[in-house]
PDB file of C-alpha atoms in Angstrom:
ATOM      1  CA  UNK A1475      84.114 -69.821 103.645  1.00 60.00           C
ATOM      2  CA  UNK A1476      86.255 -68.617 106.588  1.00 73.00           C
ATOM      3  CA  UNK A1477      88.232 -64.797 105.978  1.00 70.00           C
ATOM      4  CA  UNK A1478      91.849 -66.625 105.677  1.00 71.00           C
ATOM      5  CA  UNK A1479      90.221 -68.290 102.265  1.00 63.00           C
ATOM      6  CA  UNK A1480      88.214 -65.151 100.854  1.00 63.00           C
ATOM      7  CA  UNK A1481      91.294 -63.201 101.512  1.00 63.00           C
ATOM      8  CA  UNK A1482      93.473 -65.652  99.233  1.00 53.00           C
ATOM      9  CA  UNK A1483      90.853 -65.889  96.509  1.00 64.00           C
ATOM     10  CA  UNK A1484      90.649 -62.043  96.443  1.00 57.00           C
ATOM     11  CA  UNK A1485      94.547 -61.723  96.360  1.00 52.00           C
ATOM     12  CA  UNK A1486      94.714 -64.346  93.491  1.00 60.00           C
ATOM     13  CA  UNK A1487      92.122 -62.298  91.506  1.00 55.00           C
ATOM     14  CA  UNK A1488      93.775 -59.187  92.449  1.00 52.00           C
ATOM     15  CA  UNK A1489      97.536 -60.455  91.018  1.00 53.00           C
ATOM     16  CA  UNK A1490      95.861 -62.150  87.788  1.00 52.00           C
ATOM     17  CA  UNK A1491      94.495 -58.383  87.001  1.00 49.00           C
ATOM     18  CA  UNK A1492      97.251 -56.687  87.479  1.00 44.00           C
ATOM     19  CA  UNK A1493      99.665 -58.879  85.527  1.00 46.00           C
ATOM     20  CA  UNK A1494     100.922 -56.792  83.402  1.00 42.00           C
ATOM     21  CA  UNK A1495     101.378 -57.796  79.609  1.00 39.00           C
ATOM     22  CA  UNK A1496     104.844 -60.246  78.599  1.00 37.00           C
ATOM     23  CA  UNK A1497     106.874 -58.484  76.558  1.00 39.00           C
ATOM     24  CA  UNK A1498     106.143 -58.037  72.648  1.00 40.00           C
ATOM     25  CA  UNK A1499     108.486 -60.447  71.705  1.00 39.00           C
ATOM     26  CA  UNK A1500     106.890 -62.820  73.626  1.00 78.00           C
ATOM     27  CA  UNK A1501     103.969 -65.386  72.978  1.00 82.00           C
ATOM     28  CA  UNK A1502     102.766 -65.080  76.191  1.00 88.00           C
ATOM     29  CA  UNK A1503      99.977 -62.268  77.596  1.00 89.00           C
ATOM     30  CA  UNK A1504      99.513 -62.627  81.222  1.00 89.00           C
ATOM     31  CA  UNK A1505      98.292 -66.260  81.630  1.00 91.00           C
ATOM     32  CA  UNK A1506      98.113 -66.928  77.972  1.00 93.00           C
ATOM     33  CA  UNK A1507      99.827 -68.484  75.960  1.00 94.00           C
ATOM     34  CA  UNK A1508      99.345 -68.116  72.202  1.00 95.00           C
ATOM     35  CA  UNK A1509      99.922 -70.970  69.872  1.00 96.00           C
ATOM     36  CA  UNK A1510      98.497 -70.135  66.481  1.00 97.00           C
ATOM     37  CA  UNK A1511      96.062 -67.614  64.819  1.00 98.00           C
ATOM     38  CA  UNK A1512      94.192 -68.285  61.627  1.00 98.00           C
ATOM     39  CA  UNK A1513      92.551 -65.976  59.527  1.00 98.00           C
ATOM     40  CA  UNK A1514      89.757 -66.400  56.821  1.00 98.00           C
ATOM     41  CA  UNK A1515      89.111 -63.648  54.656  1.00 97.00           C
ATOM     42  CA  UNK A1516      85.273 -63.680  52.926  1.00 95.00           C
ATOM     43  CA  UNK A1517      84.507 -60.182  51.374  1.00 95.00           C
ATOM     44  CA  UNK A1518      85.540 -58.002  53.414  1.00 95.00           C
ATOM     45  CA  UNK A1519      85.019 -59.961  56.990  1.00 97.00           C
ATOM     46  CA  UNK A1520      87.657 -62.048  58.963  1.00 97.00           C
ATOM     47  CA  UNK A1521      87.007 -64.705  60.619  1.00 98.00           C
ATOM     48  CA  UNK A1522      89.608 -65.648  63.593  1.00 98.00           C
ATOM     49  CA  UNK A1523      90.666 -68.590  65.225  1.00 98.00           C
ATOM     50  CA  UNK A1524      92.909 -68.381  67.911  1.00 98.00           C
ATOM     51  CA  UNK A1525      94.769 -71.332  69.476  1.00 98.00           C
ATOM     52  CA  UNK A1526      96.046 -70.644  73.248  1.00 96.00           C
ATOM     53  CA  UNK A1527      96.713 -72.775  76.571  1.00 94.00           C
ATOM     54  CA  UNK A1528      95.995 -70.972  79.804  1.00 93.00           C
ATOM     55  CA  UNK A1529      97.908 -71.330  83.209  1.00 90.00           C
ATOM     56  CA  UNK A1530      96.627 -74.276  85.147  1.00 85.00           C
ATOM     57  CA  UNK A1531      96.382 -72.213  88.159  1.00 81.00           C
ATOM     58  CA  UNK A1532      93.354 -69.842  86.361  1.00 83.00           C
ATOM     59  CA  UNK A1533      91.158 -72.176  85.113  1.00 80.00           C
ATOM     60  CA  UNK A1534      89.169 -72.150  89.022  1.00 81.00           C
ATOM     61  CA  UNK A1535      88.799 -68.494  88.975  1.00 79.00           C
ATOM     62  CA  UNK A1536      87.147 -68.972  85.210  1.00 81.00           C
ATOM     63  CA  UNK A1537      85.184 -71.479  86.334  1.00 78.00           C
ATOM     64  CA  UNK A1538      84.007 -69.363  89.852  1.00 80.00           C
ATOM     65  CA  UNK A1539      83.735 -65.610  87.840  1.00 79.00           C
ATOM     66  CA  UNK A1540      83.568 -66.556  83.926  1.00 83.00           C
ATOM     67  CA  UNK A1541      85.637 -66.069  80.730  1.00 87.00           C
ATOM     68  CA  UNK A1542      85.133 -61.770  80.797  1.00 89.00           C
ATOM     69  CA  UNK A1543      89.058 -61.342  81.216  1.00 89.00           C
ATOM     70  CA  UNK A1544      90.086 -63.792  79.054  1.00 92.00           C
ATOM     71  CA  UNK A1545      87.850 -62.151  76.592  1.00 93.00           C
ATOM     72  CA  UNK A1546      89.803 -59.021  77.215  1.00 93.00           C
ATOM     73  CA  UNK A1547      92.393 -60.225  76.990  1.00 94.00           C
ATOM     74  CA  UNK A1548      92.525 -61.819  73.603  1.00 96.00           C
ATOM     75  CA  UNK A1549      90.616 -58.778  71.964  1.00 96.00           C
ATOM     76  CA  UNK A1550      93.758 -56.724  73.193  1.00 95.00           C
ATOM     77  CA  UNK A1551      96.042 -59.260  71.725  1.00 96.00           C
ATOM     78  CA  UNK A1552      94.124 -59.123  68.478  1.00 96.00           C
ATOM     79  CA  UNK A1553      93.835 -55.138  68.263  1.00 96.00           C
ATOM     80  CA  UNK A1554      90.775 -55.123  65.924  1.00 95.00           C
ATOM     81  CA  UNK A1555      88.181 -52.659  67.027  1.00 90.00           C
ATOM     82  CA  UNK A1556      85.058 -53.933  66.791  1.00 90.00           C
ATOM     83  CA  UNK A1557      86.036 -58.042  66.979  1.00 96.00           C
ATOM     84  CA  UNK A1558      82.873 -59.873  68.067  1.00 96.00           C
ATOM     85  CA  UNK A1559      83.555 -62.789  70.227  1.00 95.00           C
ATOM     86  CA  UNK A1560      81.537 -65.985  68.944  1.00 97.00           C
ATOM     87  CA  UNK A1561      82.749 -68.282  71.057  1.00 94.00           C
ATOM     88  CA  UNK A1562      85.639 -68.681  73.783  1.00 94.00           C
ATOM     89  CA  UNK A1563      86.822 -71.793  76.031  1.00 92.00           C
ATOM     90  CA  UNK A1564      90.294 -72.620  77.992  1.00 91.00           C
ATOM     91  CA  UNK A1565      91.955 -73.416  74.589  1.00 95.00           C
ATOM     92  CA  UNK A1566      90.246 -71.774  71.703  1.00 96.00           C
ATOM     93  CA  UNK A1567      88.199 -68.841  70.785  1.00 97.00           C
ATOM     94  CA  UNK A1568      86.820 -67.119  67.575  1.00 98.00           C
ATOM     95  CA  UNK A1569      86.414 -63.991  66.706  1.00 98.00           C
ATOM     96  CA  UNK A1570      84.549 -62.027  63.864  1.00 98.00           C
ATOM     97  CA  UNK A1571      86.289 -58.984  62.542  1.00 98.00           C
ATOM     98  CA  UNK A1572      83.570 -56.681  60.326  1.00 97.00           C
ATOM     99  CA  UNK A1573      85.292 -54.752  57.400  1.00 95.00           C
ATOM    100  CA  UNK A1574      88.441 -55.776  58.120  1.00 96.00           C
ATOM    101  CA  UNK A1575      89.394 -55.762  54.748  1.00 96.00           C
ATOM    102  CA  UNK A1576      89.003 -52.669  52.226  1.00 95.00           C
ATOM    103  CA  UNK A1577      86.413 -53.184  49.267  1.00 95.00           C
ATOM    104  CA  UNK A1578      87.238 -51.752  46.078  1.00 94.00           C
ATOM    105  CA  UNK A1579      83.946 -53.201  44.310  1.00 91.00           C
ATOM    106  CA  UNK A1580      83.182 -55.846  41.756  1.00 91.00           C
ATOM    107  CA  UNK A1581      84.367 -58.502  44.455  1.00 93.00           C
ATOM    108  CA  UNK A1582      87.897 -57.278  45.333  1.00 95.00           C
ATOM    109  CA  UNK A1583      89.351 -56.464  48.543  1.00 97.00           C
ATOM    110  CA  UNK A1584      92.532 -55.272  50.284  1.00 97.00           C
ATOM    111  CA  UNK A1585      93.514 -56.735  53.782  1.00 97.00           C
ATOM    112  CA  UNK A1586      95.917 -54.216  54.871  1.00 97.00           C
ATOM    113  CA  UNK A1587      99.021 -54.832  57.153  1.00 96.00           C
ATOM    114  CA  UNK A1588      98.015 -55.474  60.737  1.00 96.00           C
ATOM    115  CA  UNK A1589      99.899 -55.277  64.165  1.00 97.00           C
ATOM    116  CA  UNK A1590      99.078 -57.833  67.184  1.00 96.00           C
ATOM    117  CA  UNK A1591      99.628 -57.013  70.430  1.00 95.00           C
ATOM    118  CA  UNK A1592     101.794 -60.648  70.964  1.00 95.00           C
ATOM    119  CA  UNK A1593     104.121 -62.619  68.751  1.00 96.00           C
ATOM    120  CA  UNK A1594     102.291 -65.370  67.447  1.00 96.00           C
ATOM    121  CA  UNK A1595     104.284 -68.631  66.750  1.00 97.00           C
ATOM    122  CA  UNK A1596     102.063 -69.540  63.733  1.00 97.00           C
ATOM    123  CA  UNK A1597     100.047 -66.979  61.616  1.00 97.00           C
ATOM    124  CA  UNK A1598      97.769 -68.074  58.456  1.00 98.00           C
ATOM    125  CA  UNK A1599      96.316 -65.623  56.506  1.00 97.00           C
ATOM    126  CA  UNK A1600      93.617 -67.318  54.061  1.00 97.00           C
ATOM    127  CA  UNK A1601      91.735 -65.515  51.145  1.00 96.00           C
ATOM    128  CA  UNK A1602      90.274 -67.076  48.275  1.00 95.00           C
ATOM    129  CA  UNK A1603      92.879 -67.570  46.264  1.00 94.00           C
ATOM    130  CA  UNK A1604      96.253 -67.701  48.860  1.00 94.00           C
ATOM    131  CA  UNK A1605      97.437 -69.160  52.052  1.00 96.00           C
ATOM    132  CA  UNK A1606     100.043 -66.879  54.008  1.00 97.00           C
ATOM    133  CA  UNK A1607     101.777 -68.894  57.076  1.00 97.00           C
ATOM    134  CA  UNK A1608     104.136 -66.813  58.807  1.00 96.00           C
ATOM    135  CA  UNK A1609     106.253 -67.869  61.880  1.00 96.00           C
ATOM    136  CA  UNK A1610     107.154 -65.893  65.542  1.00 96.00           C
ATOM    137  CA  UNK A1611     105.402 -62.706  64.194  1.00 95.00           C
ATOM    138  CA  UNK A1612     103.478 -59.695  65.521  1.00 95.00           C
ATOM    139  CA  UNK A1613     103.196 -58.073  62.640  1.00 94.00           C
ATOM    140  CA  UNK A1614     100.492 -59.031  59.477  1.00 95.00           C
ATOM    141  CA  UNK A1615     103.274 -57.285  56.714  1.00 91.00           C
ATOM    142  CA  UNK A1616     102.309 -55.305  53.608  1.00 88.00           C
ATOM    143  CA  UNK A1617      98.458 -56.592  53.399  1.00 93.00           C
ATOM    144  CA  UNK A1618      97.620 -58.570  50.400  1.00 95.00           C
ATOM    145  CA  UNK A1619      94.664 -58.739  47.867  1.00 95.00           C
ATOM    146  CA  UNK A1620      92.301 -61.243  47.134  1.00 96.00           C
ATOM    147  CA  UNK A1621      88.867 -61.069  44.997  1.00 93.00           C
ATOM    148  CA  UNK A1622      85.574 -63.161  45.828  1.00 89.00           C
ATOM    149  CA  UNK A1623      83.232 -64.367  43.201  1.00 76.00           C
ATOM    150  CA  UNK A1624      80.921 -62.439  42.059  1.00 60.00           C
ATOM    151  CA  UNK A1625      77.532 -62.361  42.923  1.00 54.00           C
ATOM    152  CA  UNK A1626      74.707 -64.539  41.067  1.00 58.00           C
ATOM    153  CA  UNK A1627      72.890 -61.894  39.866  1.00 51.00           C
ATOM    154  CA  UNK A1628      76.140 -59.760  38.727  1.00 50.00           C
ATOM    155  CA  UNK A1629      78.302 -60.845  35.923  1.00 51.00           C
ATOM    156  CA  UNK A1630      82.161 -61.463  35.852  1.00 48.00           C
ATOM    157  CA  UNK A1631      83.755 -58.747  34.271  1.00 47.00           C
ATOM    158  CA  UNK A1632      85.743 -59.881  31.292  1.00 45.00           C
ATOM    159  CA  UNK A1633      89.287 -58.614  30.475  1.00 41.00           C
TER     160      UNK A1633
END
């Protein structure tokens, strides 16, 4: 590779770093573009499915460095702490969120209001016993409860 190339493909990288984030009324975080998030609430884990298209121009440098900064960057559009990537590609990725939601015992939980970092054109919250869709939002509003089955061993509580 001759120095005129390397210095383009170093340039490139450089820009695609130091992109700083769209605006939060935006769907789009540097060359991102969110489409959908889903969320599946089991006890109190979430499980996360995000739906994105990339810019055509990065999908080289992923292919010559690896998915690290896309990574990155959906974890900061999330804003969970501790999400753990399980898989990630050039359209989708999933994430697992550990006690996400608040356990108050006997099977029911509390999944509290949650900011994003990006407006998400389609957000679907999904317990047990509700779907939530929302539309153009960054914000999860006023958290809502749900309750899992108890376990085998445990019996239902009657009221």
């Amino acid at each position: 590779m001759n120095a005129r190339a390397a210095t383009c493909i170093f340039l490139i990288l450089i820009a695609l770093c130091i992109v700083p984030a769209a605006a939060a009324n935006d769907e789009r975080y540097g060359y991102i573009t969110l489409e959908s998030v889903q969320i599946q609430l089991h006890n109190d884990t979430a499980i996360v499915d995000m739906h994105y298209s990339v810019d055509e121009g990065t999908r080289i440098i992923f292919f010559l460095l690896g998915k690290q900064d896309l990574k990155n960057k959906l974890i900061t559009i999330l804003n969970y702490d501790g999400a753990q990537m399980q898989y990630v590609n050039l359209s989708d990725a999933e994430f697992v969120v550990d006690n996400a939601s608040y356990s108050y015992g006997n099977g029911v939980y509390w999944f509290p209001t949650h900011q994003f970092n990006v407006v998400i054109p389609r957000l679907t919250i999904t317990s047990p016993q509700v779907i939530r869709n929302y539309t153009n939002t960054n914000l999860f509003p006023e958290g809502m409860g749900y309750f899992e089955n108890p376990p085998e061993d445990q019996p239902a509580s009657s009221a």
